Each structure stands twice: as C-alpha cells, then as structure tokens.
mmCIF file of C-alpha atoms in Angstrom:
data_model
loop_
_atom_site.group_PDB
_atom_site.id
_atom_site.type_symbol
_atom_site.label_atom_id
_atom_site.label_comp_id
_atom_site.label_asym_id
_atom_site.label_seq_id
_atom_site.Cartn_x
_atom_site.Cartn_y
_atom_site.Cartn_z
ATOM 1 C CA MET V 1 140.820 65.620 -83.694
ATOM 2 C CA GLY V 2 139.440 62.383 -85.030
ATOM 3 C CA ALA V 3 135.978 61.643 -86.239
ATOM 4 C CA ASN V 4 135.395 59.183 -83.369
ATOM 5 C CA SER V 5 136.241 61.705 -80.675
ATOM 6 C CA LEU V 6 134.013 64.338 -82.282
ATOM 7 C CA LEU V 7 131.205 61.847 -82.473
ATOM 8 C CA SER V 8 131.630 60.834 -78.817
ATOM 9 C CA ARG V 9 131.654 64.491 -77.696
ATOM 10 C CA VAL V 10 128.395 65.145 -79.625
ATOM 11 C CA LYS V 11 126.802 62.067 -78.007
ATOM 12 C CA ASP V 12 127.831 63.250 -74.534
ATOM 13 C CA MET V 13 126.433 66.738 -75.135
ATOM 14 C CA THR V 14 123.180 65.356 -76.495
ATOM 15 C CA SER V 15 122.744 62.982 -73.585
ATOM 16 C CA ARG V 16 123.372 65.819 -71.089
ATOM 17 C CA VAL V 17 120.786 68.026 -72.825
ATOM 18 C CA VAL V 18 118.247 65.194 -72.921
ATOM 19 C CA ASP V 19 118.906 64.338 -69.248
ATOM 20 C CA SER V 20 118.363 67.951 -68.234
ATOM 21 C CA PHE V 21 115.015 68.203 -70.004
ATOM 22 C CA ILE V 22 113.819 64.651 -69.384
ATOM 23 C CA PRO V 23 115.039 63.328 -66.030
ATOM 24 C CA ALA V 24 115.506 59.585 -65.716
ATOM 25 C CA ALA V 25 112.481 57.884 -64.162
ATOM 26 C CA ASP V 26 112.883 55.786 -61.065
ATOM 27 C CA ASP V 27 112.136 52.109 -61.390
ATOM 28 C CA ASP V 28 109.492 52.393 -58.640
ATOM 29 C CA GLU V 29 107.590 55.059 -60.553
ATOM 30 C CA TYR V 30 107.708 52.950 -63.701
ATOM 31 C CA GLU V 31 106.371 49.877 -61.866
ATOM 32 C CA GLU V 32 103.528 51.922 -60.339
ATOM 33 C CA TYR V 33 102.676 53.291 -63.781
ATOM 34 C CA GLU V 34 102.717 49.792 -65.260
ATOM 35 C CA GLU V 35 100.448 48.422 -62.493
ATOM 36 C CA GLU V 36 98.017 51.301 -63.009
ATOM 37 C CA GLN V 37 97.927 50.581 -66.752
ATOM 38 C CA GLN V 38 97.140 46.922 -66.056
ATOM 39 C CA ARG V 39 94.308 47.865 -63.669
ATOM 40 C CA THR V 40 92.873 50.247 -66.259
ATOM 41 C CA GLU V 41 92.994 47.531 -68.933
ATOM 42 C CA GLN V 42 91.260 45.046 -66.600
ATOM 43 C CA ILE V 43 88.487 47.519 -65.800
ATOM 44 C CA SER V 44 87.914 48.347 -69.477
ATOM 45 C CA ALA V 45 87.859 44.633 -70.367
ATOM 46 C CA GLN V 46 85.297 43.996 -67.621
ATOM 47 C CA THR V 47 83.190 46.937 -68.812
ATOM 48 C CA GLN V 48 83.238 45.607 -72.355
ATOM 49 C CA ARG V 49 82.059 42.190 -71.198
ATOM 50 C CA THR V 50 79.087 43.638 -69.328
ATOM 51 C CA ALA V 51 78.222 46.296 -71.898
ATOM 52 C CA VAL V 52 74.741 46.343 -73.361
ATOM 53 C CA THR V 53 74.640 45.748 -77.088
ATOM 54 C CA GLU V 54 71.898 46.910 -79.453
ATOM 55 C CA ARG V 55 71.106 45.200 -82.746
ATOM 56 C CA ARG V 56 68.748 46.187 -85.533
ATOM 57 C CA VAL V 57 65.996 43.676 -86.276
ATOM 58 C CA ALA V 58 63.827 42.915 -89.281
ATOM 59 C CA ASN V 59 60.904 45.164 -88.304
ATOM 60 C CA GLY V 60 63.156 48.251 -88.073
ATOM 61 C CA GLY V 61 63.393 48.335 -84.269
ATOM 62 C CA THR V 62 66.310 47.480 -82.031
ATOM 63 C CA VAL V 63 66.885 44.763 -79.458
ATOM 64 C CA SER V 64 69.141 45.339 -76.432
ATOM 65 C CA PHE V 65 70.975 42.529 -74.692
ATOM 66 C CA SER V 66 73.949 42.146 -72.374
ATOM 67 C CA SER V 67 76.958 40.891 -74.263
ATOM 68 C CA ALA V 68 78.201 39.125 -71.112
ATOM 69 C CA ALA V 69 75.303 36.685 -71.389
ATOM 70 C CA TYR V 70 76.292 35.909 -74.961
ATOM 71 C CA SER V 71 80.019 35.309 -74.635
ATOM 72 C CA THR V 72 81.630 33.540 -77.548
ATOM 73 C CA SER V 73 84.637 31.330 -77.826
ATOM 74 C CA SER V 74 87.557 32.525 -79.897
ATOM 75 C CA SER V 75 87.054 29.777 -82.478
ATOM 76 C CA THR V 76 83.696 31.144 -83.718
ATOM 77 C CA GLN V 77 83.606 34.183 -85.946
ATOM 78 C CA ARG V 78 81.099 36.959 -85.333
ATOM 79 C CA THR V 79 79.510 38.751 -88.234
ATOM 80 C CA PRO V 80 77.132 41.748 -88.220
ATOM 81 C CA SER V 81 74.193 39.583 -89.296
ATOM 82 C CA THR V 82 74.640 36.886 -86.686
ATOM 83 C CA GLY V 83 74.284 36.720 -82.949
ATOM 84 C CA ASP V 84 76.800 35.025 -80.719
ATOM 85 C CA GLY V 85 78.222 31.853 -82.266
ATOM 86 C CA GLY V 86 77.142 32.319 -85.861
ATOM 87 C CA THR V 87 73.449 31.719 -85.130
ATOM 88 C CA PRO V 88 71.179 34.114 -87.062
ATOM 89 C CA LEU V 89 69.488 36.602 -84.745
ATOM 90 C CA THR V 90 65.790 36.900 -85.592
ATOM 91 C CA VAL V 91 63.181 38.715 -83.545
ATOM 92 C CA HIS V 92 59.467 38.568 -84.268
ATOM 93 C CA THR V 93 56.956 40.950 -82.792
ATOM 94 C CA THR V 94 53.204 40.762 -82.400
ATOM 95 C CA LYS V 95 52.823 44.533 -82.257
ATOM 96 C CA VAL V 96 50.486 45.764 -84.977
ATOM 97 C CA ALA V 97 50.776 49.259 -86.377
ATOM 98 C CA GLU V 98 47.986 51.486 -85.129
ATOM 99 C CA LEU V 99 45.635 52.880 -87.769
ATOM 100 C CA LYS V 100 43.472 55.873 -86.992
ATOM 101 C CA VAL V 101 40.413 56.808 -89.051
ATOM 102 C CA ARG V 102 38.563 60.116 -88.765
ATOM 103 C CA ILE V 103 35.084 60.772 -90.166
ATOM 104 C CA HIS V 104 34.414 64.196 -91.677
ATOM 105 C CA ARG V 105 31.086 65.628 -92.725
ATOM 106 C CA PRO V 106 31.888 68.966 -94.364
ATOM 107 C CA ARG V 107 29.093 71.512 -94.746
ATOM 108 C CA ARG V 108 31.098 73.815 -97.066
ATOM 109 C CA TYR V 109 34.354 73.876 -99.040
ATOM 110 C CA ASP V 110 36.332 75.545 -96.225
ATOM 111 C CA ASP V 111 35.731 72.594 -93.855
ATOM 112 C CA VAL V 112 38.056 70.147 -95.686
ATOM 113 C CA GLY V 113 41.380 71.677 -94.558
ATOM 114 C CA THR V 114 41.404 69.586 -91.391
ATOM 115 C CA ALA V 115 40.919 66.423 -93.446
ATOM 116 C CA VAL V 116 44.042 67.198 -95.497
ATOM 117 C CA ILE V 117 46.054 67.928 -92.347
ATOM 118 C CA GLN V 118 45.024 64.578 -90.906
ATOM 119 C CA LEU V 119 45.981 62.819 -94.145
ATOM 120 C CA LYS V 120 49.417 64.441 -93.887
ATOM 121 C CA GLN V 121 49.697 63.089 -90.319
ATOM 122 C CA GLY V 122 49.036 59.522 -91.523
ATOM 123 C CA ILE V 123 45.416 59.359 -90.404
ATOM 124 C CA ALA V 124 42.839 57.866 -92.763
ATOM 125 C CA VAL V 125 39.832 60.086 -93.446
ATOM 126 C CA ALA V 126 36.290 59.017 -94.343
ATOM 127 C CA VAL V 127 34.379 61.946 -95.850
ATOM 128 C CA ASN V 128 30.587 61.990 -95.942
ATOM 129 C CA PHE V 129 29.387 64.325 -98.712
ATOM 130 C CA ASP V 130 25.635 64.217 -97.931
ATOM 131 C CA CYS V 131 25.537 67.825 -96.586
ATOM 132 C CA LEU V 132 26.949 69.386 -99.775
ATOM 133 C CA ASN V 133 25.242 70.357 -103.004
ATOM 134 C CA ASP V 134 26.580 68.921 -106.278
ATOM 135 C CA SER V 135 28.879 71.828 -107.231
ATOM 136 C CA GLU V 136 30.496 72.041 -103.773
ATOM 137 C CA ARG V 137 30.722 68.262 -103.598
ATOM 138 C CA ARG V 138 32.688 68.248 -106.864
ATOM 139 C CA ARG V 139 35.076 70.985 -105.584
ATOM 140 C CA VAL V 140 35.660 69.240 -102.237
ATOM 141 C CA CYS V 141 36.135 65.872 -103.923
ATOM 142 C CA ASP V 142 38.628 67.323 -106.434
ATOM 143 C CA PHE V 143 40.570 69.049 -103.650
ATOM 144 C CA LEU V 144 40.774 65.904 -101.509
ATOM 145 C CA ASN V 145 41.648 63.712 -104.506
ATOM 146 C CA GLY V 146 44.498 66.091 -105.375
ATOM 147 C CA ALA V 147 45.794 66.129 -101.818
ATOM 148 C CA CYS V 148 45.607 62.346 -101.634
ATOM 149 C CA TYR V 149 47.475 62.044 -104.958
ATOM 150 C CA VAL V 150 50.244 64.413 -103.830
ATOM 151 C CA LEU V 151 50.641 62.460 -100.552
ATOM 152 C CA HIS V 152 50.763 59.127 -102.471
ATOM 153 C CA GLY V 153 47.613 57.908 -100.743
ATOM 154 C CA THR V 154 44.562 56.091 -102.042
ATOM 155 C CA ALA V 155 40.904 57.020 -102.367
ATOM 156 C CA ARG V 156 38.111 54.428 -102.355
ATOM 157 C CA MET V 157 34.413 54.991 -102.703
ATOM 158 C CA VAL V 158 32.555 53.382 -99.791
ATOM 159 C CA SER V 159 29.038 54.417 -100.810
ATOM 160 C CA SER V 160 27.440 56.982 -103.106
ATOM 161 C CA SER V 161 28.075 59.740 -100.539
ATOM 162 C CA ILE V 162 31.149 58.457 -98.586
ATOM 163 C CA ILE V 163 34.760 58.264 -99.806
ATOM 164 C CA LEU V 164 37.655 56.862 -97.781
ATOM 165 C CA TYR V 165 41.003 58.667 -98.201
ATOM 166 C CA ALA V 166 43.918 56.580 -96.900
ATOM 167 C CA PRO V 167 47.500 57.863 -96.459
ATOM 168 C CA LYS V 168 50.602 56.278 -97.967
ATOM 169 C CA GLY V 169 51.346 52.841 -96.535
ATOM 170 C CA VAL V 170 47.730 51.943 -95.791
ATOM 171 C CA GLU V 171 46.321 49.244 -98.018
ATOM 172 C CA VAL V 172 42.607 49.490 -98.738
ATOM 173 C CA SER V 173 40.951 46.543 -100.442
ATOM 174 C CA GLU V 174 37.389 45.521 -101.083
ATOM 175 C CA THR V 175 36.076 42.138 -100.076
ATOM 176 C CA PRO V 176 33.868 40.517 -102.679
ATOM 177 C CA ALA V 177 30.217 40.287 -101.781
ATOM 178 C CA ARG V 178 29.067 36.816 -100.764
ATOM 179 C CA ALA V 179 26.249 35.210 -102.663
ATOM 180 C CA HIS V 180 23.509 33.909 -100.367
#
C-alpha cells in the first residue's frame, strides 16, 4: 500500500465522520442566515446613530445629546476632548452652589453637638456665645475650633460674641470698612 492511497483513505474517513456530525447546510439556509445578519447589522448601526451620548463638562456635570444630530464626516477625527468635527465642547452654567447657614445660640456645652453635625454636612454655622459664661464659652469655642480644624473649615470672628464656622470649600472674607 502506498502513502498516497493511505492518505486518501484517511481523508475519506475523516470527511465521513465530519459529515455525520456536521451535516452540510443547504444554500437556502445559508442565504437566510446571511440576510438575517445584514438586518441585525443595519438595526445596530441605526441604533448607534440615534444613541444618546453623555460628555463630562468643566463644572463636573454631564451633558446629554443625540449623536445623530452631530454626525461627522469620515475626514474629521474625533477626540475625547472635542465635540463633533474637532470643535471644543464647552458648556457654561449659571447655577450657583447653594450655601446654607445656621445660627446657634448654645446655653451650655452640650448644645454644640448639632453645630458640629451641621458643619460635617457642609452647612456653615454662626454661633452666638452671649448666653454662656466665660469658662463655658472657652470650652465651646475650643471644641468648635477643633472640629472646624479637623474638617478643614475656617472660623472667623464676626463680633465679640459671634463666630462664623464655615465648612471646607466655603471662602469667607472680610470686606474693608469704607471711610465716610
């Protein structure tokens, strides 16, 4: 027996085994499968064109827009920092961050816990010390100064008996007095 006849017998056996496990597909089934694939590709392409895109903007928010309205030609290159045709995408907002200020008038040392909780929540606290004697005033002031320091806030004296404690991110500045 020659090598060629052995090789041809192995090929025949392999093809019979393959044909028994994987039957030959009809041409009609293949054409239907191909048409279905094309329809699926068309639907996904259409979905991608009308998909809503979100982009991060300078103030930390996001802007949503339909990418179909901003179609680009193939000659322009898109980058993450640009909008459709290479034009920088910039959004400005007039929304101002909301600042809350609470006024506290503690009558004893135990009354300042709520002021610290509000500082932790990002609420500025104005504390009026006129109802406290000197020793309690010193204790309350030390406690609030420590809490403000730990929270990276600021403390400013408004008057001889009122101190403003502002949380992190709130800038407190004094305006110079005008001379009349």
